[in-house]
Structures are given as structure tokens and as C-alpha cells.
Amino acid sequence: MAKLTNWRVMAFVAGLGMAGAAGADPALVFDLGGKFDKSFNEAAYSGAQRWVSETGGSYREIEMQSEAQREQALRRLAETGSNPIVMTGFAFGNVLNEVAPDYPDTKFVIIDMVVEQPNVRSVVFQEHEGSYLVGMLAAMASRSGTVGFIGGMDIPLIRKFACGYVQGARAVNPDAVIIQNMTGTTPAAWNDPVKGSELARAQIAQGADVIYAAAGGTGVGVLQTAADEGILSIGVDSNQNHLHPGKVLTSMLKRVDNAVYNALSQGKAVESGFFVMGLANGGVGYALDEHNEALITADMQATVDEATDSIAGGALVVHDYMSDNACPVE
Amino acid sequence: MRELPQWVDVIVVPVVSLLLAAVISALVILAIGEDPVLALQTMVSGALGSSYGWGYTLYYTTNFIFTGLAVSVAFQARLFNIGGEGQAMVGGLGLALACLYLPLPHWILALPVAMLAAFIFGAAWAALPAWLQARRGSHVVITTIMFNFIAAALLNYLLVNALRPPDSMDPATAQFPGGTHLPTLADLFAVFGIGFAKSAPVNVSLIVALAACFGVWLLMWRTRLGFALRAYGNSETAASYAGISPYRMIMVAMLISGGLSGCMAINNVMGEAERLVLNATEGAGFIGIAVALMGRSHPVGVILAALLFGFLFQGGAELALWTSIPRELIVVIQALVILFTGALDNMVRGGIGFVRDVAHTLREAPERQGKG
């Protein structure tokens, strides 16, 4: 409660336009999906919670509600002394590039985007590598030879997921049929479980028996329908295996939680620069726990682990959609 | 019940509606264990307590003035244009194309050119639903809603596949060239030596928006065309009898409406982001409906209602920023205001009329006794 009161006092100080109140807590800014999206933002949240429970520290958090708020939130947090300021999502890129030089003493951490400023730490993930692995698992688990992919919006980031997935599926089954759908064209597509459920049904009707959802909160509906219809699904970003134990084949892990945890742990001393989180350094991967161990056979695991090693070692290169805005396979 | 005097209708009814919305919001905030007084203070000081807060409040206000005006022009002709969102998106597209591909060295030139492009694109997006309504009788409410989705799909496709710089991950156009940068209110005030928060996004578009309000007032109440539009809105048969073409009225009202929605882009796309992002309109087209309803489809009312919603948006953002009130609740508060000022308007009006009638009766009662 004392912490809360302190915030409120600061709110008034800031509200009166008297910037610069002392407050050394780090801050975490969630993108428009909201922090409980069971996926990307929630991974960031759980990383921060892990830091809180281990260190007993406190941090401030804000959920974005509009585009114009981005700059506002960053400036206000910087002016009230939050340090470091961690934000999730590529949409902050442009704004941060303008804001960061104005607060040279504040450290910023941006996830999913590269911002070249001396006080910014940019963390990007090799989602195509993790998607490749779950694509392999999907094709191996599929009996029909048809697997599905459901994305949120048709944006480059999601094409990157899809491209890695298709490459992985084709690697184990060159004849695999991959059905791809996007949920929508408005930002509501990231949080539309009903539509996700409809798309999953449509893909099942076309023969898909494993469906990978890379669609934020929409994926909850995909996983639910897959479980109801008795087929397998693949979660994304966070470990979603527990949502339907025994029905979720695996989850493509994007360790946003680790990125946030590391940033908060290092505090003001957080190292700036450009960090790529891939298979080699545990930034992405696939989830294996008590909920899906019965689904992943020893053979499957061996194949995937072999691929993991060769990707990590550089022997196998998964094509990154972002590198040339094209995917070699459909 | 007799008719309420105009000042009651215009001032007392909205104020009572707002108070009711505030009281219920306060109860909701109490119910989740937060302090409503503190919440109100946070909203007021955050939205109106500094030039910085005003800068954001007026930025949102500018958006809502354009979309509110758009809805109210169509509403004067009894057309319910729900497509403000899509028209504003496509207007943004037109503006972005103008800013990116036309040589515009200075904002004095860039503003009218970009605004014209935004107007034309927005109007074009309203033209097809208008034509379908006028010639085929397809209800404009349905078609404009559908056009919102088509606009979103079009924009998504173009931003991802055509307008996005190849090395960027973000589905957005490149940054507009420097010549198209609009001066912020801080820049304008600096000319007169008045200090204003530099980082606030409010810009010269606010003045354009106010000018547009005056323009709409002139058009609707001081020109023959405006008279024809309002006559058509009040009675189609009477207007037809008087020689006013319903086809022409529907087309004109919707084109102006779509164009005004499109013009919102000079604020959010050109003034704030200075590039076209996927999620640029953020529901301002829909808020415009509430603004027009609350503003009684009159430009002055639209300005006041837009200011109120600007306050709610910025105040709501401050609530989310500085208290632990969840953001869903802020939507609830905004919805309550819309509910009371828009949908439950007649309830408040009836209540006020009833109170007045009772007061009237009580006042007269002793007089009658005296006479008896």
C-alpha cells in the first residue's frame, strides 16, 4: 500500500508538470494487446514477475491503449526517473528512436526491434528457428500429412513465423500440405479467439490435424477448438502446453520473459546494443514438459534435437523472411 | 409535459447526463476498491492540469472534431454514416501518398495539398456506399460498416506489400519528408512568446478543425445547399416536392462527410506520426458518432463534445499510467458517458421535465388554496 501511495503522489507531481520526481524503479510498457494476452506480452509480464519474486523489487507497468500514447508513456516514465524502461513490440521502434536521445541517462530496452541509439538495448528473436522446430514436430505428429498455420495479421513478423514453420514441416515431410490463414486485417485480429476457433475448424475440415497459432490472444480459441475436435495444436511465445494438457503438441517458446528478466536484473547498468536471441543462446525453442511428454516420441525428440544442434552450430540455416521479404517455400 | 426551453435542452440535459455517468463510474471504481475522488483528480490534473496534458487532450479533440463533424453533416440529411473509421483510414492513405510522392517543400504548401488528397480519398471511400443508398436503396449503415473492413484490408495489404520500406519490419510507410512537418501548437505559441509543452502532439490541425466547424456551419445554415440538405433530412417527400433531388442530397452529404473524416489524417498521420501506420485511426471514426449525437449535430456542440471525449481519452490514459485502475475500466467509464449522453438522452430529458412539472405544481398549489 505504501508503494501505491508513493505512485499517487508522483502522479500528482507529474500531473502538475513538475517533472523529475525521484523514482528509480524500472518500468515495463506493454504493447496494445494488453499484458494478459496468454502470449507475447504475458511472457514479458511473467519475466518481470520472476524478477519481483526473486529480488523483492518493484517496477511500474503500463499497458498501451493508443498509438499516440507510446511517446507520452516513454517520456513520462523517463521524466519521473524510471530506469531502465523496457518495452515490448516493434511498434515502439520509431518513437523510441526519437525519445531516447532526449534522455541520455536513461536506459531503454526494446524487444522485437532494432533501435540504434547509445542508450538502447535492442533484443530481437530468431522466431523462424523456433518455428522451424515446431514445424518439424507438426509434420512428424501429423497422420494426414496436412498441417495448419493461423497467424494474427498479415504482417512481416508473422510471415517470418510462417516461413520457418513451413520450412521445418517440409524438412521432415517434403510432401506436407501446409494450410495458412490470417485472422484479420484490424488489430482486433490479435485478440479474437472466436475467429481463431472458426479458422481452426475450417482447417480441420481441410484435413489439418496439427495447427500452429501465432496470433496472440486469438490463439486461445485455436487451441481450444483443436482440443475439442481431438486434434493437436501448437502454442506460441509463452509455454501454452498447460492450457489443454495432452492436446497441445508443443509451444514455440520465444523467451521474452528471459529478455525482460535480464534487463530488470541488470537495472540501470543494463548493457546497450544489439542482441539476437536464437536457438544458439536459448532465446527460442520448443516446450517439453509433463503436459506433452506423451505426445513427443523419442524419435521425434531426437530428430528435433539434431536439427537444434545443427542450427545452433550454423550447419543448418533457416531462411529468415525478414532478410529478403520472401519465403523460398510456400 | 411541455417542451423544455432551449437552454435546458442544450446545457442542463448534457450536464445532468454527465453527472449521472460520473456517479455510476464512481460507484464502479468504488466497487473494485479504488478511490473515485483520486481517480477524478488524476484525470483532471492529467488532462487539463498542464500545457502538456492540454496538448494531448486537444490532439484527441482535433481527431474527434473532424469525425464528429463528418457524422453530423450526414446526420443533417438523416444519413447515418458509420464509415468514418474506414474513410479516415483511406484519407490517411491519400495523405500519405501526397506527402511521400509529391514535392512539398514547406508545410504551408503541404498542408492544403495533403488535406485535399485526404479529403478526396475519404470522399471517394464514402461515394460507393452513398451511390448504393441513393440508387439501389442498400442501407448506408450496413454498407459503410462493411467498407470499414474493406478499408482495413486494403490498408494492411498496401502497407505490408507496397508502401513499407523493404528493410522495415513495421507495417508502416517511410517517414514523411521534413518539408511536410506541421508546426505544433508549441511552435505557434513560441512566435507569441507563450510557453507550451513541446512534446505534446497537438498541432496546427486544431486550427484547421475549428475552421472546418465554421465552414460546416456556414454551409448548413447559410447556404442554399445546406438548406436543401436539412430540408431533405427533415422530410424527404416535402423536399422532393420542392424539387430537391434525393439522389443529389445523399451523394453530397456523404461525400462531404467522407471527406471530413478523411481530413482527420492531417492530425493523426501528418501532425503526429508523420508516417502512415496500420492502426492510425484507433476508433476515432466511431467516437465521432458519439460526438455528433452529444453535440446535437451542430458544429458548436461537436467542438464541446469532442473536447469532452478528448478529456476522457487523455484523462483515461493518465488513469492507466498512474493508478492501478485497469484499462478495461477506463473503457467502461467512456462507455457510460456515451450511454448517458447518447442513448439515455430521453430518460434524462424526461426526468428534468418531470422535476420541473412537479416544481411548477407545488408552486401553484398554495396560490390556488389562497384563492379558494
XYZ file of C-alpha atoms in Angstrom:
702
model
C 0.000 0.000 0.000
C 2.857 2.344 0.782
C 4.165 1.764 -2.711
C 0.800 2.649 -4.152
C 0.569 5.889 -2.229
C 4.004 6.810 -3.406
C 2.899 6.334 -7.005
C -0.089 8.502 -6.458
C 1.954 11.313 -5.047
C 4.145 11.049 -8.082
C 1.109 11.102 -10.299
C 0.168 14.476 -8.946
C 3.626 15.862 -9.097
C 3.863 14.762 -12.703
C 0.360 15.949 -13.414
C 1.264 19.438 -12.302
C 4.027 19.428 -14.834
C 6.829 19.297 -12.308
C 8.889 16.559 -13.850
C 11.818 14.892 -12.231
C 10.378 13.297 -9.114
C 12.732 10.666 -7.809
C 11.768 7.094 -8.596
C 14.459 4.668 -9.589
C 12.182 1.713 -10.241
C 12.404 0.103 -13.638
C 9.352 0.247 -15.857
C 7.724 -2.161 -18.275
C 5.489 -0.969 -21.108
C 3.167 -3.476 -22.753
C 2.018 -3.146 -26.332
C -1.617 -2.782 -27.388
C -2.534 -6.451 -26.896
C -2.513 -5.991 -23.127
C -0.455 -7.834 -20.590
C -2.711 -10.871 -20.216
C -2.723 -11.997 -23.845
C -1.539 -15.506 -22.831
C 1.290 -14.978 -25.264
C 3.812 -12.294 -26.146
C 3.009 -9.605 -23.586
C 2.284 -12.145 -20.915
C 5.726 -13.651 -21.425
C 7.172 -10.227 -20.651
C 4.930 -9.961 -17.615
C 5.975 -13.343 -16.263
C 9.637 -12.398 -16.705
C 9.042 -9.281 -14.640
C 7.127 -11.258 -12.014
C 10.003 -13.706 -11.743
C 12.331 -10.792 -11.110
C 9.953 -9.437 -8.451
C 9.656 -12.731 -6.621
C 13.408 -13.338 -6.687
C 14.600 -9.879 -5.717
C 11.581 -8.357 -3.980
C 11.987 -5.304 -6.186
C 9.139 -3.313 -7.626
C 8.547 -1.966 -11.096
C 5.980 0.163 -12.852
C 3.930 -1.110 -15.713
C 1.748 0.496 -18.346
C -0.493 -1.054 -20.958
C -0.785 0.929 -24.150
C -4.216 1.971 -25.287
C -3.451 4.152 -28.268
C -0.674 4.864 -30.730
C -0.231 8.449 -29.583
C 0.341 7.197 -26.049
C 3.611 5.498 -26.888
C 5.687 8.632 -26.872
C 3.751 10.007 -23.932
C 4.359 6.911 -21.827
C 8.073 6.753 -22.614
C 8.645 10.417 -21.905
C 6.646 10.409 -18.713
C 8.420 7.343 -17.394
C 11.809 8.773 -18.303
C 10.982 12.135 -16.741
C 9.875 10.565 -13.484
C 13.119 8.664 -13.244
C 12.205 5.110 -14.215
C 15.325 3.284 -15.284
C 15.620 1.056 -17.246
C 12.436 1.308 -19.315
C 11.548 -1.943 -21.042
C 9.022 -2.043 -23.875
C 7.577 -4.912 -25.854
C 6.830 -4.764 -29.545
C 8.240 -3.419 -32.809
C 5.704 -0.617 -32.886
C 7.770 1.317 -30.347
C 10.745 1.492 -32.696
C 10.173 4.827 -34.385
C 9.060 6.563 -31.222
C 11.979 5.282 -29.195
C 14.395 6.460 -31.843
C 13.122 9.996 -31.240
C 12.731 9.803 -27.476
C 15.954 8.027 -26.471
C 18.385 10.862 -27.370
C 16.435 13.254 -25.116
C 17.144 11.126 -22.045
C 20.774 10.062 -22.358
C 20.949 8.951 -18.715
C 18.004 6.582 -19.036
C 18.439 3.079 -20.410
C 15.779 1.731 -22.759
C 15.222 -1.889 -23.706
C 13.146 -2.679 -26.765
C 12.050 -6.163 -27.707
C 11.437 -7.231 -31.328
C 13.011 -4.192 -32.943
C 16.418 -2.670 -33.514
C 16.886 0.953 -32.459
C 20.389 2.272 -32.912
C 20.915 4.678 -30.044
C 23.713 4.568 -27.481
C 21.334 4.110 -24.538
C 19.094 1.482 -26.114
C 19.322 -2.278 -25.805
C 17.617 -3.939 -28.767
C 16.599 -7.546 -28.337
C 15.361 -9.465 -31.347
C 14.438 -13.116 -31.589
C 15.071 -15.688 -34.294
C 11.435 -16.755 -34.388
C 11.994 -18.573 -37.667
C 14.371 -21.010 -35.943
C 11.905 -21.909 -33.216
C 9.098 -22.115 -35.764
C 11.249 -24.452 -37.847
C 11.491 -26.865 -34.920
C 7.757 -26.880 -34.201
C 7.153 -27.248 -37.954
C 9.229 -30.429 -37.855
C 7.295 -31.686 -34.835
C 3.988 -30.840 -36.506
C 4.830 -32.757 -39.671
C 6.071 -35.735 -37.638
C 2.973 -35.806 -35.445
C 0.571 -35.370 -38.342
C -1.109 -38.513 -39.668
C -2.860 -36.792 -42.553
C 0.233 -35.037 -43.858
C -1.678 -31.748 -43.646
C -0.780 -29.165 -41.015
C -2.159 -25.699 -40.387
C -0.842 -22.255 -39.535
C -3.035 -19.467 -38.139
C -1.479 -16.023 -37.900
C -2.865 -12.810 -36.434
C -2.437 -10.196 -39.127
C -0.623 -10.486 -42.412
C 2.454 -8.541 -41.310
C 6.135 -9.302 -41.896
C 6.700 -10.626 -38.360
C 4.012 -13.269 -38.762
C 5.236 -14.222 -42.222
C 8.578 -14.859 -40.544
C 6.905 -17.334 -38.175
C 5.020 -18.976 -41.025
C 8.064 -19.249 -43.260
C 10.126 -21.003 -40.573
C 7.229 -23.345 -39.817
C 6.778 -24.347 -43.457
C 10.499 -24.976 -43.878
C 10.522 -27.203 -40.802
C 7.477 -29.193 -41.889
C 8.897 -29.720 -45.384
C 12.240 -30.773 -43.923
C 10.712 -33.940 -42.431
C 7.939 -34.432 -44.973
C 8.638 -32.890 -48.388
C 5.045 -33.586 -49.430
C 3.448 -31.951 -46.393
C 0.495 -29.710 -47.165
C 0.515 -26.534 -45.095
C -2.691 -24.519 -44.867
C -2.085 -20.913 -43.894
C -4.681 -18.418 -42.694
C -4.564 -14.966 -41.174
C -7.174 -13.932 -38.646
C -7.985 -10.423 -39.762
C -6.925 -7.054 -41.020
C -7.502 -4.916 -37.947
C -5.605 -5.016 -34.638
C -8.602 -6.873 -33.213
C -7.120 -9.890 -35.008
C -4.664 -10.313 -32.120
C -7.478 -10.831 -29.672
C -10.247 -12.667 -31.460
C -10.481 -16.224 -30.094
C -13.854 -16.777 -31.773
C -12.420 -16.119 -35.219
C -9.405 -18.254 -34.316
C -11.774 -21.066 -33.466
C -13.616 -20.721 -36.804
C -10.375 -20.769 -38.750
C -9.227 -23.854 -36.856
C -12.488 -25.606 -37.763
C -12.053 -24.650 -41.404
C -8.519 -26.027 -41.444
C -9.633 -29.232 -39.737
C -12.272 -29.610 -42.442
C -9.461 -29.428 -44.986
C -7.618 -32.234 -43.263
C -5.238 -30.443 -40.923
C -4.522 -32.395 -37.751
C -1.853 -30.141 -36.217
C -2.346 -26.377 -36.126
C 0.223 -23.779 -35.124
C -1.251 -20.500 -33.876
C 0.902 -17.364 -33.978
C -1.837 -14.892 -33.269
C -1.595 -13.577 -29.688
C -4.875 -13.921 -27.795
C -6.610 -15.356 -30.865
C -4.545 -18.488 -30.393
C -6.508 -19.335 -27.248
C -9.508 -20.068 -29.474
C -7.395 -22.114 -31.881
C -6.020 -24.267 -29.066
C -9.468 -24.687 -27.544
C -11.056 -25.822 -30.802
C -8.178 -28.155 -31.591
C -8.592 -29.754 -28.161
C -12.376 -30.018 -28.603
C -12.043 -31.582 -32.043
C -9.401 -34.037 -30.904
C -6.501 -32.754 -32.991
C -3.208 -31.235 -31.873
C -2.231 -27.611 -31.664
C 0.975 -25.672 -31.145
C 1.151 -22.658 -28.872
C 3.381 -19.639 -29.273
C 5.633 -17.249 -27.317
C 4.755 -18.471 -23.815
C 4.585 -22.154 -22.913
C 0.909 -22.875 -23.591
C 1.125 -26.666 -23.142
C -0.728 -26.436 -19.839
C -3.826 -24.871 -21.390
C -5.006 -28.260 -22.679
C -2.724 -30.955 -21.236
C -2.160 -33.757 -23.719
C -3.806 -31.810 -26.541
C -1.148 -29.197 -27.200
C 1.716 -30.810 -29.113
C 4.237 -28.200 -28.023
C 4.755 -24.442 -27.864
C 7.222 -22.345 -29.794
C 8.995 -20.584 -26.987
C 10.157 -17.065 -27.504
C 11.911 -16.260 -24.276
C 10.692 -12.703 -23.936
C 10.488 -13.465 -20.225
C 14.246 -14.026 -20.097
C 14.906 -10.827 -22.002
C 12.767 -8.842 -19.567
C 14.167 -10.664 -16.547
C 17.746 -9.976 -17.629
C 17.035 -6.320 -18.300
C 15.400 -5.819 -14.901
C 18.146 -7.760 -13.117
C 20.884 -5.644 -14.621
C 18.956 -2.500 -13.748
C 20.498 0.819 -14.689
C 23.693 -0.917 -15.705
C 21.916 -2.802 -18.480
C 24.223 -3.171 -21.420
C 23.051 -1.368 -24.529
C 23.500 -2.639 -28.042
C 22.037 -5.232 -30.336
C 21.213 -8.705 -29.055
C 19.974 -11.583 -31.169
C 18.261 -14.348 -29.268
C 18.184 -17.576 -31.233
C 18.468 -21.302 -30.731
C 22.175 -20.981 -30.026
C 21.684 -18.922 -26.867
C 18.338 -20.280 -25.721
C 16.322 -17.305 -26.969
C 13.846 -19.511 -28.806
C 12.986 -23.188 -28.589
C 10.165 -25.655 -28.182
C 8.433 -26.552 -24.940
C 8.680 -30.036 -23.495
C 7.067 -30.614 -20.113
C 4.821 -33.039 -18.255
C 1.799 -31.929 -20.297
C 3.117 -33.012 -23.683
C 5.783 -35.619 -22.963
C 3.408 -38.376 -24.066
C 2.962 -36.678 -27.451
C 6.616 -36.270 -28.327
C 8.156 -39.676 -29.042
C 11.857 -40.369 -28.528
C 12.308 -40.422 -32.307
C 10.720 -37.031 -32.740
C 12.782 -35.592 -29.954
C 15.985 -36.982 -31.396
C 15.235 -35.522 -34.839
C 14.420 -32.121 -33.438
C 17.394 -32.048 -31.117
C 19.637 -32.902 -34.035
C 18.187 -30.003 -36.014
C 18.594 -27.751 -32.982
C 22.279 -28.585 -32.813
C 22.897 -28.006 -36.488
C 21.021 -24.683 -36.462
C 22.838 -23.584 -33.328
C 26.124 -24.701 -34.838
C 25.448 -22.896 -38.079
C 25.416 -26.012 -40.251
C 21.714 -25.559 -40.993
C 20.437 -22.110 -41.877
C 16.720 -21.482 -41.638
C 15.707 -18.829 -44.121
C 14.626 -15.622 -42.379
C 11.679 -13.992 -44.165
C 12.818 -10.592 -42.959
C 16.180 -10.862 -44.705
C 14.749 -10.528 -48.215
C 10.970 -10.224 -47.714
C 10.436 -13.545 -49.385
C 9.975 -17.164 -48.410
C 11.551 -19.875 -50.557
C 8.762 -22.358 -49.809
C 5.006 -21.944 -49.794
C -45.208 17.503 -20.336
C -44.431 20.705 -22.190
C -41.382 21.267 -24.340
C -38.229 22.176 -22.449
C -36.763 25.625 -23.014
C -33.762 25.592 -25.321
C -31.174 26.448 -22.664
C -32.280 23.433 -20.638
C -32.061 21.227 -23.699
C -28.613 22.438 -24.692
C -26.938 22.888 -21.302
C -28.805 21.248 -18.430
C -29.557 17.923 -20.118
C -25.939 17.166 -21.130
C -24.616 18.300 -17.743
C -27.069 16.099 -15.841
C -26.240 13.190 -18.151
C -22.549 13.671 -17.447
C -23.139 13.850 -13.705
C -25.105 10.610 -13.817
C -22.347 8.940 -15.814
C -19.799 10.249 -13.309
C -21.777 8.967 -10.330
C -22.113 5.474 -11.792
C -18.460 5.452 -12.795
C -17.589 6.425 -9.224
C -19.668 3.526 -7.904
C -17.886 1.125 -10.265
C -14.492 2.417 -9.160
C -15.561 2.056 -5.517
C -16.717 -1.489 -6.221
C -13.256 -2.547 -7.397
C -11.736 -0.979 -4.278
C -10.239 2.169 -5.731
C -10.726 5.771 -4.721
C -13.064 7.611 -7.133
C -12.093 11.077 -5.915
C -8.446 10.334 -6.549
C -9.343 8.895 -9.956
C -11.178 12.077 -10.912
C -8.318 14.217 -9.661
C -5.857 12.164 -11.692
C -7.988 12.554 -14.788
C -8.494 16.286 -14.388
C -4.912 17.128 -13.498
C -3.574 14.793 -16.166
C -5.779 16.081 -18.948
C -6.197 19.740 -18.027
C -3.661 20.472 -15.303
C -0.686 21.311 -17.508
C 0.024 22.533 -21.010
C 1.334 19.022 -21.605
C -1.997 17.475 -20.647
C -3.851 20.046 -22.721
C -1.569 19.234 -25.628
C -2.769 15.646 -25.633
C -6.380 16.465 -24.837
C -6.549 18.891 -27.753
C -4.799 16.410 -30.037
C -7.530 13.845 -29.431
C -10.121 16.623 -29.626
C -8.918 17.537 -33.116
C -9.463 13.956 -34.292
C -12.939 13.887 -32.821
C -13.915 17.266 -34.265
C -13.247 16.001 -37.781
C -15.059 12.705 -37.353
C -17.849 14.308 -35.301
C -18.403 16.928 -37.987
C -18.414 14.195 -40.607
C -21.138 12.263 -38.827
C -23.182 15.387 -38.111
C -23.179 16.587 -41.734
C -24.527 13.231 -42.859
C -26.933 13.237 -39.945
C -28.418 16.563 -41.003
C -29.553 14.725 -44.119
C -30.693 11.818 -41.896
C -27.945 9.548 -43.157
C -26.151 7.534 -40.520
C -22.547 7.363 -41.696
C -20.835 4.703 -39.591
C -17.971 4.505 -42.031
C -15.931 7.354 -40.552
C -13.293 4.888 -39.458
C -12.704 3.491 -42.939
C -12.964 6.905 -44.570
C -10.361 8.272 -42.159
C -8.073 5.312 -42.931
C -8.352 5.813 -46.669
C -7.982 9.567 -46.177
C -4.741 8.766 -44.387
C -3.673 6.729 -47.381
C -4.324 9.631 -49.742
C -2.451 11.970 -47.438
C 0.483 9.587 -47.142
C 0.745 9.219 -50.915
C 0.702 13.000 -51.329
C 3.306 13.541 -48.612
C 5.592 10.799 -49.888
C 5.431 11.300 -53.627
C 4.662 14.989 -54.244
C 7.384 17.592 -53.896
C 6.152 19.623 -50.931
C 8.951 21.824 -49.630
C 7.070 23.657 -46.880
C 4.120 22.906 -44.650
C 2.220 25.983 -45.874
C 2.043 24.215 -49.224
C 1.996 20.672 -47.888
C -0.981 21.176 -45.591
C -3.560 22.219 -48.215
C -2.303 19.706 -50.774
C -2.232 16.823 -48.298
C -5.589 17.852 -46.889
C -7.090 17.918 -50.369
C -5.716 14.440 -51.040
C -7.126 13.197 -47.726
C -10.498 14.797 -48.482
C -10.690 13.272 -51.958
C -9.712 9.801 -50.786
C -12.099 9.929 -47.823
C -14.925 11.184 -50.024
C -14.199 8.512 -52.617
C -14.474 5.855 -49.934
C -17.915 7.197 -48.994
C -19.025 7.551 -52.611
C -19.827 3.926 -53.302
C -21.997 3.353 -50.202
C -23.684 6.684 -50.970
C -24.397 5.662 -54.548
C -25.680 2.273 -53.410
C -28.015 4.018 -50.967
C -29.209 6.589 -53.465
C -29.709 4.304 -56.444
C -30.159 0.821 -55.025
C -31.559 1.504 -51.564
C -28.793 -0.533 -49.860
C -28.814 0.834 -46.362
C -25.877 3.131 -45.784
C -25.422 1.896 -42.197
C -24.664 -1.606 -43.410
C -22.535 -0.672 -46.394
C -20.408 1.882 -44.538
C -19.685 -0.631 -41.763
C -18.595 -3.150 -44.367
C -16.445 -0.553 -46.056
C -14.593 -0.067 -42.773
C -13.345 -3.633 -43.006
C -12.519 -3.326 -46.676
C -10.523 -0.188 -45.890
C -8.607 -2.012 -43.144
C -7.820 -4.885 -45.501
C -6.739 -2.528 -48.274
C -4.508 -0.566 -45.946
C -2.993 -3.715 -44.487
C -2.209 -5.054 -47.946
C -0.688 -1.816 -49.193
C 1.361 -1.166 -46.067
C 2.798 -4.674 -45.951
C 3.369 -5.193 -49.654
C 3.757 -1.828 -51.331
C 4.434 1.108 -49.047
C 6.628 -0.478 -46.375
C 10.347 0.299 -46.699
C 11.951 -3.066 -47.557
C 14.234 -3.181 -44.530
C 11.492 -2.403 -42.028
C 9.536 -4.916 -40.038
C 6.860 -2.437 -39.076
C 3.876 -2.333 -41.450
C 4.034 1.429 -41.943
C 5.171 3.830 -44.629
C 8.532 5.530 -44.550
C 8.822 8.734 -42.557
C 7.389 11.682 -44.494
C 9.979 14.156 -45.804
C 10.868 17.024 -43.478
C 9.036 19.637 -45.544
C 5.691 18.149 -44.595
C 6.280 18.558 -40.866
C 3.389 20.516 -39.369
C 4.175 23.044 -36.660
C 2.944 22.008 -33.235
C 0.988 24.338 -31.033
C 4.202 24.840 -29.078
C 5.874 26.180 -32.248
C 2.943 28.501 -32.929
C 2.760 29.765 -29.365
C 6.505 30.349 -29.328
C 6.001 33.014 -32.012
C 3.967 34.957 -29.459
C 6.379 34.130 -26.677
C 3.994 31.794 -24.864
C 5.411 28.573 -23.481
C 3.688 25.289 -24.301
C 4.692 21.668 -23.804
C 6.986 20.759 -26.700
C 6.408 17.040 -26.822
C 2.610 17.222 -26.960
C 1.246 16.186 -30.355
C -1.361 18.943 -30.776
C -0.586 20.871 -33.937
C -1.863 23.374 -36.425
C -4.576 20.862 -37.446
C -6.562 22.024 -34.426
C -6.982 25.423 -36.054
C -7.955 23.769 -39.328
C -10.508 21.679 -37.440
C -12.051 24.784 -35.869
C -12.124 26.434 -39.274
C -13.845 23.351 -40.637
C -16.507 23.728 -37.941
C -17.132 27.284 -39.042
C -17.203 26.136 -42.662
C -19.772 23.453 -41.897
C -21.901 25.961 -40.001
C -21.794 28.345 -42.973
C -22.631 25.543 -45.341
C -25.502 24.091 -43.370
C -27.172 27.258 -42.131
C -26.161 29.980 -44.534
C -26.265 28.411 -47.991
C -28.949 27.111 -50.294
C -27.246 23.697 -50.415
C -27.256 23.452 -46.639
C -30.919 24.326 -46.556
C -31.642 21.680 -49.162
C -29.690 19.090 -47.150
C -31.567 19.882 -43.965
C -34.898 20.002 -45.784
C -34.185 16.578 -47.261
C -33.251 15.307 -43.810
C -36.426 16.573 -42.207
C -38.796 15.296 -44.847
C -37.797 13.510 -47.983
C -41.245 13.786 -49.558
C -41.520 17.505 -48.871
C -38.015 18.056 -50.237
C -38.786 16.058 -53.369
C -41.971 18.057 -53.840
C -39.932 21.232 -53.592
C -37.699 19.975 -56.392
C -34.753 18.798 -54.283
C -33.184 15.677 -55.743
C -32.804 12.947 -53.089
C -30.035 11.334 -55.148
C -28.058 14.543 -55.200
C -28.601 15.192 -51.485
C -27.450 11.705 -50.473
C -24.350 11.940 -52.637
C -23.432 15.459 -51.493
C -23.976 14.738 -47.799
C -21.968 11.528 -47.892
C -19.126 12.983 -49.956
C -18.724 15.904 -47.565
C -18.993 13.521 -44.634
C -16.408 11.110 -46.025
C -14.118 13.958 -46.941
C -14.246 15.417 -43.437
C -13.447 12.019 -41.945
C -10.551 11.736 -44.350
C -9.255 15.125 -43.255
C -8.671 13.737 -39.777
C -5.465 12.356 -41.294
C -3.803 15.784 -41.219
C -3.845 15.489 -37.444
C -3.052 11.874 -36.637
C -0.998 10.911 -39.691
C 0.672 14.140 -40.780
C 0.746 16.001 -37.466
C 1.527 13.221 -35.004
C 3.060 10.086 -36.521
C 4.436 11.725 -39.703
C 4.067 8.365 -41.399
C 1.077 6.109 -42.003
C 0.864 3.272 -39.505
C -1.524 0.370 -39.639
C -3.526 1.376 -36.609
C -3.664 5.102 -37.268
C -7.343 5.871 -36.725
C -7.809 3.917 -33.472
C -11.562 4.101 -33.394
C -11.834 7.879 -33.770
C -14.337 7.285 -36.558
C -16.651 5.547 -34.133
C -16.134 8.097 -31.373
C -17.256 10.654 -33.958
C -20.744 9.118 -33.827
C -20.975 9.704 -30.090
C -19.566 13.203 -30.513
C -22.151 14.084 -33.158
C -25.003 12.652 -31.089
C -23.946 14.508 -27.986
C -23.219 17.682 -29.933
C -26.746 17.614 -31.426
C -25.147 17.591 -34.891
C -24.248 21.253 -34.539
C -20.633 22.437 -35.058
C -20.506 24.195 -31.665
C -21.885 21.109 -29.960
C -19.376 18.977 -31.828
C -16.486 21.113 -30.559
C -17.682 20.817 -26.959
C -18.389 17.102 -27.192
C -15.042 16.490 -28.907
C -13.351 18.356 -26.075
C -15.145 16.154 -23.562
C -14.041 12.980 -25.326
C -10.537 14.371 -25.717
C -10.545 14.873 -21.957
C -11.830 11.329 -21.401
C -9.144 9.861 -23.651
C -6.261 11.777 -22.163
C -7.638 11.524 -18.606
C -8.179 7.813 -19.147
C -4.620 7.429 -20.350
C -3.424 9.191 -17.212
C -5.517 6.864 -15.076
C -3.905 3.881 -16.753
C -0.488 5.473 -16.376
C -0.619 6.446 -12.742
C -3.146 4.316 -10.903
C -3.780 0.608 -10.744
C -7.249 1.027 -12.244
C -7.272 -1.478 -15.107
C -7.611 -0.146 -18.610
C -10.832 -2.049 -19.195
C -12.473 0.139 -16.573
C -11.474 3.244 -18.457
C -13.382 1.900 -21.423
C -16.321 1.349 -19.070
C -16.224 4.999 -17.994
C -16.105 6.168 -21.601
C -18.965 3.838 -22.442
C -21.059 5.188 -19.576
C -20.636 8.716 -20.887
C -21.725 7.594 -24.351
C -24.623 5.651 -22.886
C -25.982 8.539 -20.861
C -25.362 11.339 -23.331
C -26.363 9.412 -26.407
C -28.634 6.508 -25.722
C -30.342 7.536 -22.488
C -30.805 11.140 -23.507
C -34.591 10.922 -23.397
C -34.561 9.450 -19.909
C -32.648 12.458 -18.584
C -34.805 14.834 -20.590
C -37.982 13.216 -19.259
C -36.614 13.334 -15.707
C -35.831 17.019 -15.922
C -39.246 17.734 -17.418
C -40.897 15.796 -14.617
C -38.992 17.663 -11.903
C -39.930 20.944 -13.476
C -43.603 19.988 -13.723
C -43.657 18.910 -10.068
C -41.985 22.156 -9.011
C -44.476 24.070 -11.074
C -47.424 22.283 -9.464
C -46.059 22.817 -5.960
C -45.572 26.492 -6.623
C -49.118 26.900 -7.908
C -50.799 24.844 -5.211
C -50.670 27.427 -2.363
C -51.868 30.126 -4.731
C -54.973 28.110 -5.547
C -55.627 27.492 -1.873
C -55.385 31.209 -1.230
C -57.943 31.895 -3.885
C -60.317 29.199 -2.522
